[in-house]
Amino acid sequence: MSGRVVAATWVFTGRTDAVIRDGAVALDGHVILAVGARHDIERRYGRAERLDAVLLPALVNAHTHLELSHLRGRVPGGVGLAPWIRLLVSARAEDPRPGRALDEAILNLEEAGVAAIGEVTNTLAALPHLARAGIAGTLYHEVFGFSDARIAASLAAADEMLARASDPGPGLAIARSPHSVYSTNPRVLAELLRAGPASVHLAEDPGERIFCAAKAGPFASLQRMLGPVEVCPLGRSAVAVASPHMGPRSLAVHGVDLDADDLEDLARSRATVVLCPRSNLHVGGRLADLPRLLADGIPLAVGTDSLASSPSLSPLAELAELARAFPQLSPAHLLPLAWNGTAVGAPTVGRLAPGSAPGLVAAPLDGARPGDPAAWLVEEFGAAERPFAWIARARPTQSARGT
Ligand SMILES: [Zn+2]
């Protein structure tokens, strides 16, 4: 592939809400050479191919579990998190392997314009599929077990799996992660969060607060179901327990049940909060307080969670849900949540920076003439889950492998 100049009605540059009307991108293969006004780019790089489209950097799905893709539509929601987990565990026990659903999930990610991912996994099943598709990011290799014996067995199983796994190749890293405060031995939870990149489900449900403060409620029953366990209350809330060990490479997934102290703790940790609104509505009927998170300057990203709790793997469809729920927020301010490649260890993804290959996608306008391209992209193109056309693919510049 050689040089190519592509012009479009609108060009988003990514990471922020900056957008250029009648813009263009000059490419050398998949690498961005320059982005700017069409007349300027054409003067420097020659005549552009014109697209009636919105051009934008490829997107980031910062939280999903691809290995649960075959459970799509099979785990009813509306019951709260602890009962939902019981239903998920029994559905997965009956049918543990994703099979062809994994291939379909990769296609769904491509249509949704996704170039980087935060994949949470117990099996590493998606690793070869992601590597083949050239999707960058981090596989958060999840361990859980509250008692010393159970967590030791989970860590040993994860070690064994990692030893057998294929090399993740360029752009993909593997990082051991705790599932959640209510499911993971507190000592190991702290060690894993301190060790480097890690993802943890946090403040997804009010029951976590009761579990941490009083060792009671639905998560205490869930623990008792898994085996005898005697621990004292852990702390004021799940965030109070986890956040002292979190840093800028930590992902706190969900953040639905946060009080003022939790928000302060999270801001201090500099962790990224990953919102999964459609999954939250399915499981517990409640959303994170996005206006408050934005006002507090907490780093944010968006994920879909698995197809067991979400209808698709499209980050833009998640933003459409947020736009519906929070009409006071401008869609332009939502888009950067889907361009946070840094959060999942893929810093080139999400911004059309010269010299990098972040992946470039086009949303065909099909004759639409939006005054606000961000609102059109989120509320029409994204809400309808229309497929993106890929103009250039993401190409990671270096190989990274975690522990
Ligand atoms: Zn999850």
mmCIF file of C-alpha atoms and ligand atoms in Angstrom:
data_model
loop_
_atom_site.group_PDB
_atom_site.id
_atom_site.type_symbol
_atom_site.label_atom_id
_atom_site.label_comp_id
_atom_site.label_asym_id
_atom_site.label_seq_id
_atom_site.Cartn_x
_atom_site.Cartn_y
_atom_site.Cartn_z
ATOM 1 C CA MET A 1 0.000 0.000 0.000
ATOM 2 C CA SER A 2 1.355 3.421 -0.800
ATOM 3 C CA GLY A 3 0.340 7.045 -0.393
ATOM 4 C CA ARG A 4 -3.331 7.961 -0.264
ATOM 5 C CA VAL A 5 -5.178 11.186 0.491
ATOM 6 C CA VAL A 6 -8.750 10.915 1.758
ATOM 7 C CA ALA A 7 -11.070 13.887 2.220
ATOM 8 C CA ALA A 8 -14.379 13.849 4.064
ATOM 9 C CA THR A 9 -17.229 16.159 4.991
ATOM 10 C CA TRP A 10 -16.059 16.026 8.609
ATOM 11 C CA VAL A 11 -12.823 14.698 10.181
ATOM 12 C CA PHE A 12 -12.494 14.050 13.919
ATOM 13 C CA THR A 13 -8.881 14.016 15.086
ATOM 14 C CA GLY A 14 -9.603 12.035 18.290
ATOM 15 C CA ARG A 15 -8.787 12.001 22.009
ATOM 16 C CA THR A 16 -10.536 15.403 22.220
ATOM 17 C CA ASP A 17 -13.698 16.636 20.504
ATOM 18 C CA ALA A 18 -11.746 18.544 17.794
ATOM 19 C CA VAL A 19 -13.408 18.218 14.374
ATOM 20 C CA ILE A 20 -12.551 19.668 10.954
ATOM 21 C CA ARG A 21 -15.214 20.526 8.367
ATOM 22 C CA ASP A 22 -14.095 19.625 4.812
ATOM 23 C CA GLY A 23 -11.004 17.926 6.206
ATOM 24 C CA ALA A 24 -8.528 15.415 4.833
ATOM 25 C CA VAL A 25 -6.037 12.819 5.971
ATOM 26 C CA ALA A 26 -2.804 11.944 4.127
ATOM 27 C CA LEU A 27 -1.678 8.345 4.603
ATOM 28 C CA ASP A 28 1.406 6.307 3.827
ATOM 29 C CA GLY A 29 -0.003 2.793 3.952
ATOM 30 C CA HIS A 30 -1.686 2.670 7.363
ATOM 31 C CA VAL A 31 0.454 5.453 8.824
ATOM 32 C CA ILE A 32 -1.002 8.954 9.228
ATOM 33 C CA LEU A 33 1.184 11.596 7.555
ATOM 34 C CA ALA A 34 -0.984 14.657 8.164
ATOM 35 C CA VAL A 35 -4.501 15.726 9.125
ATOM 36 C CA GLY A 36 -6.029 19.113 8.392
ATOM 37 C CA ALA A 37 -8.203 21.251 6.161
ATOM 38 C CA ARG A 38 -8.636 19.640 2.721
ATOM 39 C CA HIS A 39 -7.208 22.562 0.740
ATOM 40 C CA ASP A 40 -4.075 22.499 2.894
ATOM 41 C CA ILE A 41 -3.590 18.700 2.762
ATOM 42 C CA GLU A 42 -4.234 18.676 -1.047
ATOM 43 C CA ARG A 43 -1.676 21.432 -1.544
ATOM 44 C CA ARG A 44 0.950 19.337 0.283
ATOM 45 C CA TYR A 45 0.003 15.775 -0.760
ATOM 46 C CA GLY A 46 -2.014 16.053 -3.976
ATOM 47 C CA ARG A 47 -5.633 15.625 -4.900
ATOM 48 C CA ALA A 48 -7.804 13.803 -2.368
ATOM 49 C CA GLU A 49 -10.316 11.031 -2.856
ATOM 50 C CA ARG A 50 -13.609 12.569 -1.629
ATOM 51 C CA LEU A 51 -15.857 10.659 0.778
ATOM 52 C CA ASP A 52 -19.362 11.716 1.810
ATOM 53 C CA ALA A 53 -18.607 10.563 5.336
ATOM 54 C CA VAL A 54 -17.385 11.399 8.802
ATOM 55 C CA LEU A 55 -13.784 10.232 9.261
ATOM 56 C CA LEU A 56 -12.531 9.398 12.731
ATOM 57 C CA PRO A 57 -9.879 7.428 14.596
ATOM 58 C CA ALA A 58 -10.828 3.791 15.251
ATOM 59 C CA LEU A 59 -12.451 3.167 18.634
ATOM 60 C CA VAL A 60 -11.611 1.465 21.921
ATOM 61 C CA ASN A 61 -13.817 -1.043 23.737
ATOM 62 C CA ALA A 62 -12.174 -0.885 27.164
ATOM 63 C CA HIS A 63 -14.136 -3.671 28.837
ATOM 64 C CA THR A 64 -15.579 -6.873 27.470
ATOM 65 C CA HIS A 65 -15.381 -10.642 27.945
ATOM 66 C CA LEU A 66 -15.325 -12.131 24.426
ATOM 67 C CA GLU A 67 -15.264 -15.680 25.782
ATOM 68 C CA LEU A 68 -18.871 -15.202 27.004
ATOM 69 C CA SER A 69 -20.116 -14.264 23.517
ATOM 70 C CA HIS A 70 -22.096 -17.492 23.095
ATOM 71 C CA LEU A 71 -24.249 -16.534 26.120
ATOM 72 C CA ARG A 72 -25.822 -13.635 24.238
ATOM 73 C CA GLY A 73 -29.436 -13.208 25.329
ATOM 74 C CA ARG A 74 -29.259 -16.227 27.646
ATOM 75 C CA VAL A 75 -28.808 -14.554 31.049
ATOM 76 C CA PRO A 76 -31.894 -12.549 32.069
ATOM 77 C CA GLY A 77 -31.300 -9.222 33.762
ATOM 78 C CA GLY A 78 -33.158 -6.906 36.100
ATOM 79 C CA VAL A 79 -32.291 -8.959 39.149
ATOM 80 C CA GLY A 80 -29.259 -7.112 40.556
ATOM 81 C CA LEU A 81 -25.644 -8.184 40.257
ATOM 82 C CA ALA A 82 -25.267 -11.029 42.767
ATOM 83 C CA PRO A 83 -28.281 -13.046 41.479
ATOM 84 C CA TRP A 84 -27.199 -12.237 37.884
ATOM 85 C CA ILE A 85 -23.739 -13.699 38.566
ATOM 86 C CA ARG A 86 -25.372 -16.913 39.826
ATOM 87 C CA LEU A 87 -27.386 -17.142 36.592
ATOM 88 C CA LEU A 88 -24.276 -16.450 34.496
ATOM 89 C CA VAL A 89 -22.204 -19.057 36.337
ATOM 90 C CA SER A 90 -24.840 -21.746 35.802
ATOM 91 C CA ALA A 91 -25.368 -20.830 32.111
ATOM 92 C CA ARG A 92 -21.584 -20.956 31.583
ATOM 93 C CA ALA A 93 -21.265 -24.280 33.427
ATOM 94 C CA GLU A 94 -23.845 -25.809 31.067
ATOM 95 C CA ASP A 95 -22.151 -24.398 27.965
ATOM 96 C CA PRO A 96 -18.565 -23.374 28.705
ATOM 97 C CA ARG A 97 -17.066 -22.802 25.257
ATOM 98 C CA PRO A 98 -17.753 -19.846 22.976
ATOM 99 C CA GLY A 99 -17.004 -21.759 19.733
ATOM 100 C CA ARG A 100 -18.019 -19.873 16.574
ATOM 101 C CA ALA A 101 -19.483 -17.031 18.652
ATOM 102 C CA LEU A 102 -15.911 -15.785 19.135
ATOM 103 C CA ASP A 103 -15.423 -15.353 15.377
ATOM 104 C CA GLU A 104 -18.749 -13.515 15.139
ATOM 105 C CA ALA A 105 -17.703 -11.292 18.049
ATOM 106 C CA ILE A 106 -14.511 -10.306 16.212
ATOM 107 C CA LEU A 107 -16.596 -9.369 13.148
ATOM 108 C CA ASN A 108 -18.914 -7.347 15.382
ATOM 109 C CA LEU A 109 -15.874 -5.478 16.777
ATOM 110 C CA GLU A 110 -14.628 -4.715 13.257
ATOM 111 C CA GLU A 111 -18.017 -3.402 12.113
ATOM 112 C CA ALA A 112 -18.123 -1.306 15.290
ATOM 113 C CA GLY A 113 -14.786 0.292 14.330
ATOM 114 C CA VAL A 114 -12.839 -1.156 17.276
ATOM 115 C CA ALA A 115 -9.012 -1.202 17.062
ATOM 116 C CA ALA A 116 -8.161 -1.703 20.747
ATOM 117 C CA ILE A 117 -9.720 -3.674 23.557
ATOM 118 C CA GLY A 118 -9.667 -4.362 27.269
ATOM 119 C CA GLU A 119 -10.557 -8.077 27.272
ATOM 120 C CA VAL A 120 -11.222 -9.690 30.631
ATOM 121 C CA THR A 121 -10.648 -13.419 30.474
ATOM 122 C CA ASN A 122 -10.336 -16.561 32.566
ATOM 123 C CA THR A 123 -9.318 -18.739 29.607
ATOM 124 C CA LEU A 124 -7.271 -16.558 27.192
ATOM 125 C CA ALA A 125 -9.601 -18.049 24.516
ATOM 126 C CA ALA A 126 -9.831 -14.791 22.567
ATOM 127 C CA LEU A 127 -6.053 -14.273 22.362
ATOM 128 C CA PRO A 128 -5.400 -15.915 18.960
ATOM 129 C CA HIS A 129 -8.566 -14.345 17.503
ATOM 130 C CA LEU A 130 -7.542 -10.840 18.592
ATOM 131 C CA ALA A 131 -3.977 -11.346 17.382
ATOM 132 C CA ARG A 132 -5.231 -12.533 13.956
ATOM 133 C CA ALA A 133 -7.589 -9.555 13.675
ATOM 134 C CA GLY A 134 -4.793 -7.114 14.574
ATOM 135 C CA ILE A 135 -6.721 -5.723 17.554
ATOM 136 C CA ALA A 136 -4.398 -4.142 20.137
ATOM 137 C CA GLY A 137 -4.801 -3.718 23.890
ATOM 138 C CA THR A 138 -4.652 -5.800 27.042
ATOM 139 C CA LEU A 139 -6.039 -9.174 28.065
ATOM 140 C CA TYR A 140 -6.789 -8.853 31.763
ATOM 141 C CA HIS A 141 -6.231 -12.405 32.945
ATOM 142 C CA GLU A 142 -8.697 -12.632 35.777
ATOM 143 C CA VAL A 143 -8.318 -14.544 39.028
ATOM 144 C CA PHE A 144 -10.807 -14.945 41.864
ATOM 145 C CA GLY A 145 -11.260 -16.877 45.099
ATOM 146 C CA PHE A 146 -11.600 -15.460 48.583
ATOM 147 C CA SER A 147 -9.953 -18.074 50.796
ATOM 148 C CA ASP A 148 -6.175 -18.611 50.672
ATOM 149 C CA ALA A 149 -6.670 -22.067 49.175
ATOM 150 C CA ARG A 150 -9.050 -20.938 46.433
ATOM 151 C CA ILE A 151 -7.002 -17.948 45.334
ATOM 152 C CA ALA A 152 -3.793 -20.043 45.320
ATOM 153 C CA ALA A 153 -5.514 -22.551 43.021
ATOM 154 C CA SER A 154 -6.787 -19.740 40.757
ATOM 155 C CA LEU A 155 -3.304 -18.186 40.487
ATOM 156 C CA ALA A 156 -1.712 -21.581 39.740
ATOM 157 C CA ALA A 157 -4.319 -22.289 37.027
ATOM 158 C CA ALA A 158 -3.677 -18.867 35.489
ATOM 159 C CA ASP A 159 0.099 -19.521 35.488
ATOM 160 C CA GLU A 160 -0.399 -22.836 33.757
ATOM 161 C CA MET A 161 -2.705 -21.296 31.152
ATOM 162 C CA LEU A 162 -0.258 -18.488 30.449
ATOM 163 C CA ALA A 163 2.598 -20.984 29.964
ATOM 164 C CA ARG A 164 0.515 -22.789 27.311
ATOM 165 C CA ALA A 165 -0.721 -19.619 25.593
ATOM 166 C CA SER A 166 0.537 -18.474 22.236
ATOM 167 C CA ASP A 167 2.687 -15.352 22.072
ATOM 168 C CA PRO A 168 0.319 -12.368 22.080
ATOM 169 C CA GLY A 169 2.355 -10.712 19.341
ATOM 170 C CA PRO A 170 2.661 -6.996 18.779
ATOM 171 C CA GLY A 171 0.177 -4.706 20.402
ATOM 172 C CA LEU A 172 -1.375 -7.160 22.854
ATOM 173 C CA ALA A 173 -0.313 -7.527 26.491
ATOM 174 C CA ILE A 174 -1.484 -9.913 29.195
ATOM 175 C CA ALA A 175 -1.990 -8.545 32.718
ATOM 176 C CA ARG A 176 -3.164 -10.570 35.694
ATOM 177 C CA SER A 177 -6.177 -8.932 37.330
ATOM 178 C CA PRO A 178 -8.521 -9.448 40.273
ATOM 179 C CA HIS A 179 -12.186 -10.009 39.354
ATOM 180 C CA SER A 180 -13.623 -7.781 42.112
ATOM 181 C CA VAL A 181 -13.386 -6.807 45.764
ATOM 182 C CA TYR A 182 -16.164 -9.252 46.720
ATOM 183 C CA SER A 183 -14.638 -12.237 44.915
ATOM 184 C CA THR A 184 -10.881 -11.899 45.330
ATOM 185 C CA ASN A 185 -8.687 -12.465 48.365
ATOM 186 C CA PRO A 186 -7.892 -8.978 49.730
ATOM 187 C CA ARG A 187 -4.124 -9.556 49.894
ATOM 188 C CA VAL A 188 -3.974 -10.773 46.283
ATOM 189 C CA LEU A 189 -6.319 -7.997 45.136
ATOM 190 C CA ALA A 190 -3.884 -5.417 46.541
ATOM 191 C CA GLU A 191 -0.809 -7.164 45.079
ATOM 192 C CA LEU A 192 -2.284 -7.442 41.588
ATOM 193 C CA LEU A 193 -3.507 -3.851 41.523
ATOM 194 C CA ARG A 194 -0.072 -2.653 42.660
ATOM 195 C CA ALA A 195 1.818 -4.853 40.181
ATOM 196 C CA GLY A 196 0.998 -2.914 37.019
ATOM 197 C CA PRO A 197 -1.820 -2.755 34.482
ATOM 198 C CA ALA A 198 -4.915 -4.347 35.994
ATOM 199 C CA SER A 199 -8.672 -4.197 35.675
ATOM 200 C CA VAL A 200 -11.185 -4.717 38.462
ATOM 201 C CA HIS A 201 -15.007 -4.678 38.493
ATOM 202 C CA LEU A 202 -15.719 -1.947 41.048
ATOM 203 C CA ALA A 203 -18.832 -0.324 42.520
ATOM 204 C CA GLU A 204 -21.079 -2.046 39.987
ATOM 205 C CA ASP A 205 -23.785 -2.727 42.577
ATOM 206 C CA PRO A 206 -24.744 -1.258 45.993
ATOM 207 C CA GLY A 207 -24.328 -4.768 47.463
ATOM 208 C CA GLU A 208 -20.533 -4.352 47.225
ATOM 209 C CA ARG A 209 -20.680 -1.559 49.789
ATOM 210 C CA ILE A 210 -22.639 -3.740 52.234
ATOM 211 C CA PHE A 211 -20.269 -6.645 51.673
ATOM 212 C CA CYS A 212 -17.190 -4.527 52.359
ATOM 213 C CA ALA A 213 -18.594 -2.652 55.361
ATOM 214 C CA ALA A 214 -20.495 -5.423 57.116
ATOM 215 C CA LYS A 215 -19.644 -8.717 55.381
ATOM 216 C CA ALA A 216 -23.366 -9.046 54.759
ATOM 217 C CA GLY A 217 -25.858 -8.832 51.903
ATOM 218 C CA PRO A 218 -26.090 -10.737 48.615
ATOM 219 C CA PHE A 219 -22.325 -10.935 48.002
ATOM 220 C CA ALA A 220 -21.733 -12.474 51.447
ATOM 221 C CA SER A 221 -24.292 -15.171 50.506
ATOM 222 C CA LEU A 222 -22.481 -15.641 47.184
ATOM 223 C CA GLN A 223 -19.202 -16.184 49.064
ATOM 224 C CA ARG A 224 -20.805 -18.678 51.453
ATOM 225 C CA MET A 225 -22.137 -20.595 48.469
ATOM 226 C CA LEU A 226 -18.554 -20.915 47.187
ATOM 227 C CA GLY A 227 -17.232 -22.263 50.500
ATOM 228 C CA PRO A 228 -16.650 -21.402 54.135
ATOM 229 C CA VAL A 229 -14.845 -18.119 54.542
ATOM 230 C CA GLU A 230 -14.228 -16.022 57.633
ATOM 231 C CA VAL A 231 -13.012 -12.490 57.127
ATOM 232 C CA CYS A 232 -13.684 -9.272 58.962
ATOM 233 C CA PRO A 233 -15.317 -6.338 57.233
ATOM 234 C CA LEU A 234 -12.915 -4.983 54.641
ATOM 235 C CA GLY A 235 -13.568 -1.247 54.634
ATOM 236 C CA ARG A 236 -16.092 1.525 54.141
ATOM 237 C CA SER A 237 -16.837 0.639 50.485
ATOM 238 C CA ALA A 238 -15.411 -1.324 47.559
ATOM 239 C CA VAL A 239 -13.682 1.825 46.309
ATOM 240 C CA ALA A 240 -12.208 2.509 49.764
ATOM 241 C CA VAL A 241 -10.779 -1.040 49.781
ATOM 242 C CA ALA A 242 -9.346 -1.062 46.240
ATOM 243 C CA SER A 243 -8.377 2.512 45.451
ATOM 244 C CA PRO A 244 -5.303 2.810 47.739
ATOM 245 C CA HIS A 245 -3.690 0.140 45.531
ATOM 246 C CA MET A 246 -4.763 1.565 42.171
ATOM 247 C CA GLY A 247 -2.813 3.877 39.856
ATOM 248 C CA PRO A 248 -2.930 5.364 36.353
ATOM 249 C CA ARG A 249 -2.665 1.907 34.761
ATOM 250 C CA SER A 250 -5.684 0.562 36.681
ATOM 251 C CA LEU A 251 -9.162 0.254 35.234
ATOM 252 C CA ALA A 252 -12.079 0.550 37.658
ATOM 253 C CA VAL A 253 -14.940 -0.941 35.686
ATOM 254 C CA HIS A 254 -18.539 0.314 36.200
ATOM 255 C CA GLY A 255 -18.424 2.939 39.009
ATOM 256 C CA VAL A 256 -22.223 2.916 39.324
ATOM 257 C CA ASP A 257 -22.508 3.093 43.124
ATOM 258 C CA LEU A 258 -20.183 5.927 44.153
ATOM 259 C CA ASP A 259 -20.597 8.363 47.047
ATOM 260 C CA ALA A 260 -18.650 11.600 47.522
ATOM 261 C CA ASP A 261 -15.826 9.851 49.433
ATOM 262 C CA ASP A 262 -15.531 7.196 46.709
ATOM 263 C CA LEU A 263 -15.256 9.888 44.034
ATOM 264 C CA GLU A 264 -12.482 11.568 45.999
ATOM 265 C CA ASP A 265 -10.639 8.253 46.460
ATOM 266 C CA LEU A 266 -10.974 7.443 42.756
ATOM 267 C CA ALA A 267 -9.739 10.863 41.668
ATOM 268 C CA ARG A 268 -6.722 10.502 43.970
ATOM 269 C CA SER A 269 -5.878 7.060 42.501
ATOM 270 C CA ARG A 270 -5.784 8.437 38.920
ATOM 271 C CA ALA A 271 -7.347 5.162 37.730
ATOM 272 C CA THR A 272 -9.610 5.196 34.673
ATOM 273 C CA VAL A 273 -13.288 4.458 35.273
ATOM 274 C CA VAL A 274 -14.745 2.346 32.458
ATOM 275 C CA LEU A 275 -18.478 2.828 31.932
ATOM 276 C CA CYS A 276 -20.599 -0.033 30.550
ATOM 277 C CA PRO A 277 -24.045 1.604 30.509
ATOM 278 C CA ARG A 278 -26.074 -0.946 28.549
ATOM 279 C CA SER A 279 -24.817 -3.790 30.743
ATOM 280 C CA ASN A 280 -25.549 -1.767 33.892
ATOM 281 C CA LEU A 281 -29.116 -1.146 32.708
ATOM 282 C CA HIS A 282 -29.579 -4.842 31.905
ATOM 283 C CA VAL A 283 -28.222 -6.145 35.206
ATOM 284 C CA GLY A 284 -29.238 -3.529 37.756
ATOM 285 C CA GLY A 285 -31.286 -0.853 35.976
ATOM 286 C CA ARG A 286 -28.987 1.969 37.039
ATOM 287 C CA LEU A 287 -26.245 4.088 35.402
ATOM 288 C CA ALA A 288 -23.066 5.699 36.690
ATOM 289 C CA ASP A 289 -23.316 9.448 37.378
ATOM 290 C CA LEU A 290 -21.436 10.533 34.270
ATOM 291 C CA PRO A 291 -21.908 14.317 34.708
ATOM 292 C CA ARG A 292 -20.388 14.044 38.201
ATOM 293 C CA LEU A 293 -17.458 11.863 36.986
ATOM 294 C CA LEU A 294 -16.745 14.382 34.215
ATOM 295 C CA ALA A 295 -17.011 17.331 36.623
ATOM 296 C CA ASP A 296 -14.542 15.640 38.994
ATOM 297 C CA GLY A 297 -12.029 15.176 36.153
ATOM 298 C CA ILE A 298 -11.841 11.387 36.586
ATOM 299 C CA PRO A 299 -10.263 9.693 33.524
ATOM 300 C CA LEU A 300 -12.974 7.803 31.651
ATOM 301 C CA ALA A 301 -13.345 5.130 28.992
ATOM 302 C CA VAL A 302 -16.256 3.109 27.675
ATOM 303 C CA GLY A 303 -16.796 -0.638 27.316
ATOM 304 C CA THR A 304 -19.638 -2.920 26.414
ATOM 305 C CA ASP A 305 -19.099 -5.718 28.948
ATOM 306 C CA SER A 306 -19.882 -9.161 27.528
ATOM 307 C CA LEU A 307 -22.681 -10.178 25.195
ATOM 308 C CA ALA A 308 -24.197 -11.995 28.204
ATOM 309 C CA SER A 309 -25.319 -8.577 29.485
ATOM 310 C CA SER A 310 -25.045 -6.286 26.442
ATOM 311 C CA PRO A 311 -26.651 -6.495 22.990
ATOM 312 C CA SER A 312 -23.463 -5.776 21.004
ATOM 313 C CA LEU A 313 -19.784 -4.884 21.246
ATOM 314 C CA SER A 314 -20.150 -1.339 19.868
ATOM 315 C CA PRO A 315 -18.585 1.464 21.960
ATOM 316 C CA LEU A 316 -20.556 4.027 19.949
ATOM 317 C CA ALA A 317 -23.853 2.338 20.878
ATOM 318 C CA GLU A 318 -22.810 2.696 24.540
ATOM 319 C CA LEU A 319 -22.244 6.413 23.973
ATOM 320 C CA ALA A 320 -25.700 6.622 22.367
ATOM 321 C CA GLU A 321 -27.165 5.180 25.585
ATOM 322 C CA LEU A 322 -25.260 7.775 27.633
ATOM 323 C CA ALA A 323 -26.449 10.553 25.310
ATOM 324 C CA ARG A 324 -30.077 9.428 25.853
ATOM 325 C CA ALA A 325 -29.626 9.271 29.621
ATOM 326 C CA PHE A 326 -27.750 12.575 29.961
ATOM 327 C CA PRO A 327 -29.160 14.993 27.363
ATOM 328 C CA GLN A 328 -27.436 17.860 29.194
ATOM 329 C CA LEU A 329 -24.058 16.498 27.980
ATOM 330 C CA SER A 330 -22.934 17.320 24.468
ATOM 331 C CA PRO A 331 -22.262 14.195 22.339
ATOM 332 C CA ALA A 332 -18.949 15.849 21.373
ATOM 333 C CA HIS A 333 -17.888 15.492 25.011
ATOM 334 C CA LEU A 334 -18.815 11.804 25.030
ATOM 335 C CA LEU A 335 -16.727 10.737 22.018
ATOM 336 C CA PRO A 336 -13.325 10.944 23.790
ATOM 337 C CA LEU A 337 -14.502 8.120 26.092
ATOM 338 C CA ALA A 338 -14.291 5.798 23.071
ATOM 339 C CA TRP A 339 -10.807 7.012 22.080
ATOM 340 C CA ASN A 340 -8.938 6.197 25.294
ATOM 341 C CA GLY A 341 -6.400 3.734 23.868
ATOM 342 C CA THR A 342 -3.966 4.628 26.637
ATOM 343 C CA ALA A 343 -6.322 3.106 29.217
ATOM 344 C CA VAL A 344 -5.892 -0.366 27.680
ATOM 345 C CA GLY A 345 -2.183 -0.093 26.851
ATOM 346 C CA ALA A 346 -2.707 0.927 23.205
ATOM 347 C CA PRO A 347 -1.689 4.605 23.329
ATOM 348 C CA THR A 348 -1.596 5.130 19.565
ATOM 349 C CA VAL A 349 -5.267 4.128 19.184
ATOM 350 C CA GLY A 350 -7.792 6.954 19.434
ATOM 351 C CA ARG A 351 -5.878 9.860 17.914
ATOM 352 C CA LEU A 352 -4.859 10.724 14.321
ATOM 353 C CA ALA A 353 -1.294 11.636 15.236
ATOM 354 C CA PRO A 354 1.203 11.972 12.351
ATOM 355 C CA GLY A 355 3.685 9.074 12.332
ATOM 356 C CA SER A 356 1.298 6.623 14.010
ATOM 357 C CA ALA A 357 -1.170 4.034 12.709
ATOM 358 C CA PRO A 358 -4.177 4.294 15.038
ATOM 359 C CA GLY A 359 -6.715 2.911 12.562
ATOM 360 C CA LEU A 360 -8.986 5.208 10.555
ATOM 361 C CA VAL A 361 -12.684 4.541 9.966
ATOM 362 C CA ALA A 362 -15.413 6.233 7.938
ATOM 363 C CA ALA A 363 -19.070 6.597 8.868
ATOM 364 C CA PRO A 364 -20.903 7.085 5.530
ATOM 365 C CA LEU A 365 -23.304 10.045 5.664
ATOM 366 C CA ASP A 366 -25.539 8.625 2.920
ATOM 367 C CA GLY A 367 -26.783 12.079 2.075
ATOM 368 C CA ALA A 368 -27.317 13.263 5.665
ATOM 369 C CA ARG A 369 -26.200 16.851 6.297
ATOM 370 C CA PRO A 370 -25.778 17.094 10.075
ATOM 371 C CA GLY A 371 -25.084 20.474 11.640
ATOM 372 C CA ASP A 372 -23.506 18.699 14.602
ATOM 373 C CA PRO A 373 -21.385 15.755 13.363
ATOM 374 C CA ALA A 374 -20.791 14.418 16.902
ATOM 375 C CA ALA A 375 -24.524 14.264 17.618
ATOM 376 C CA TRP A 376 -25.139 12.537 14.259
ATOM 377 C CA LEU A 377 -22.300 10.047 14.871
ATOM 378 C CA VAL A 378 -23.491 9.099 18.359
ATOM 379 C CA GLU A 379 -27.266 9.466 18.190
ATOM 380 C CA GLU A 380 -27.928 8.266 14.638
ATOM 381 C CA PHE A 381 -25.013 6.258 13.224
ATOM 382 C CA GLY A 382 -24.008 4.806 16.621
ATOM 383 C CA ALA A 383 -27.512 4.246 17.965
ATOM 384 C CA ALA A 384 -28.492 2.356 14.782
ATOM 385 C CA GLU A 385 -25.177 0.425 14.916
ATOM 386 C CA ARG A 386 -24.474 1.048 11.249
ATOM 387 C CA PRO A 387 -21.161 -0.531 10.167
ATOM 388 C CA PHE A 388 -17.994 1.514 9.718
ATOM 389 C CA ALA A 389 -15.830 1.295 6.600
ATOM 390 C CA TRP A 390 -12.131 0.873 7.417
ATOM 391 C CA ILE A 391 -9.832 3.300 5.592
ATOM 392 C CA ALA A 392 -6.600 2.298 7.383
ATOM 393 C CA ARG A 393 -5.968 -0.391 9.993
ATOM 394 C CA ALA A 394 -4.300 0.051 13.364
ATOM 395 C CA ARG A 395 -0.710 -1.146 13.419
ATOM 396 C CA PRO A 396 0.956 -1.315 16.822
ATOM 397 C CA THR A 397 4.465 0.040 16.879
ATOM 398 C CA GLN A 398 5.856 -2.152 19.640
ATOM 399 C CA SER A 399 5.315 -5.484 21.289
ATOM 400 C CA ALA A 400 4.378 -5.504 24.940
ATOM 401 C CA ARG A 401 3.809 -8.421 27.262
ATOM 402 C CA GLY A 402 2.695 -8.071 30.841
ATOM 403 C CA THR A 403 2.777 -10.573 33.633
HETATM 404 ZN ZN ZN B 1 -17.178 -7.367 33.126
#
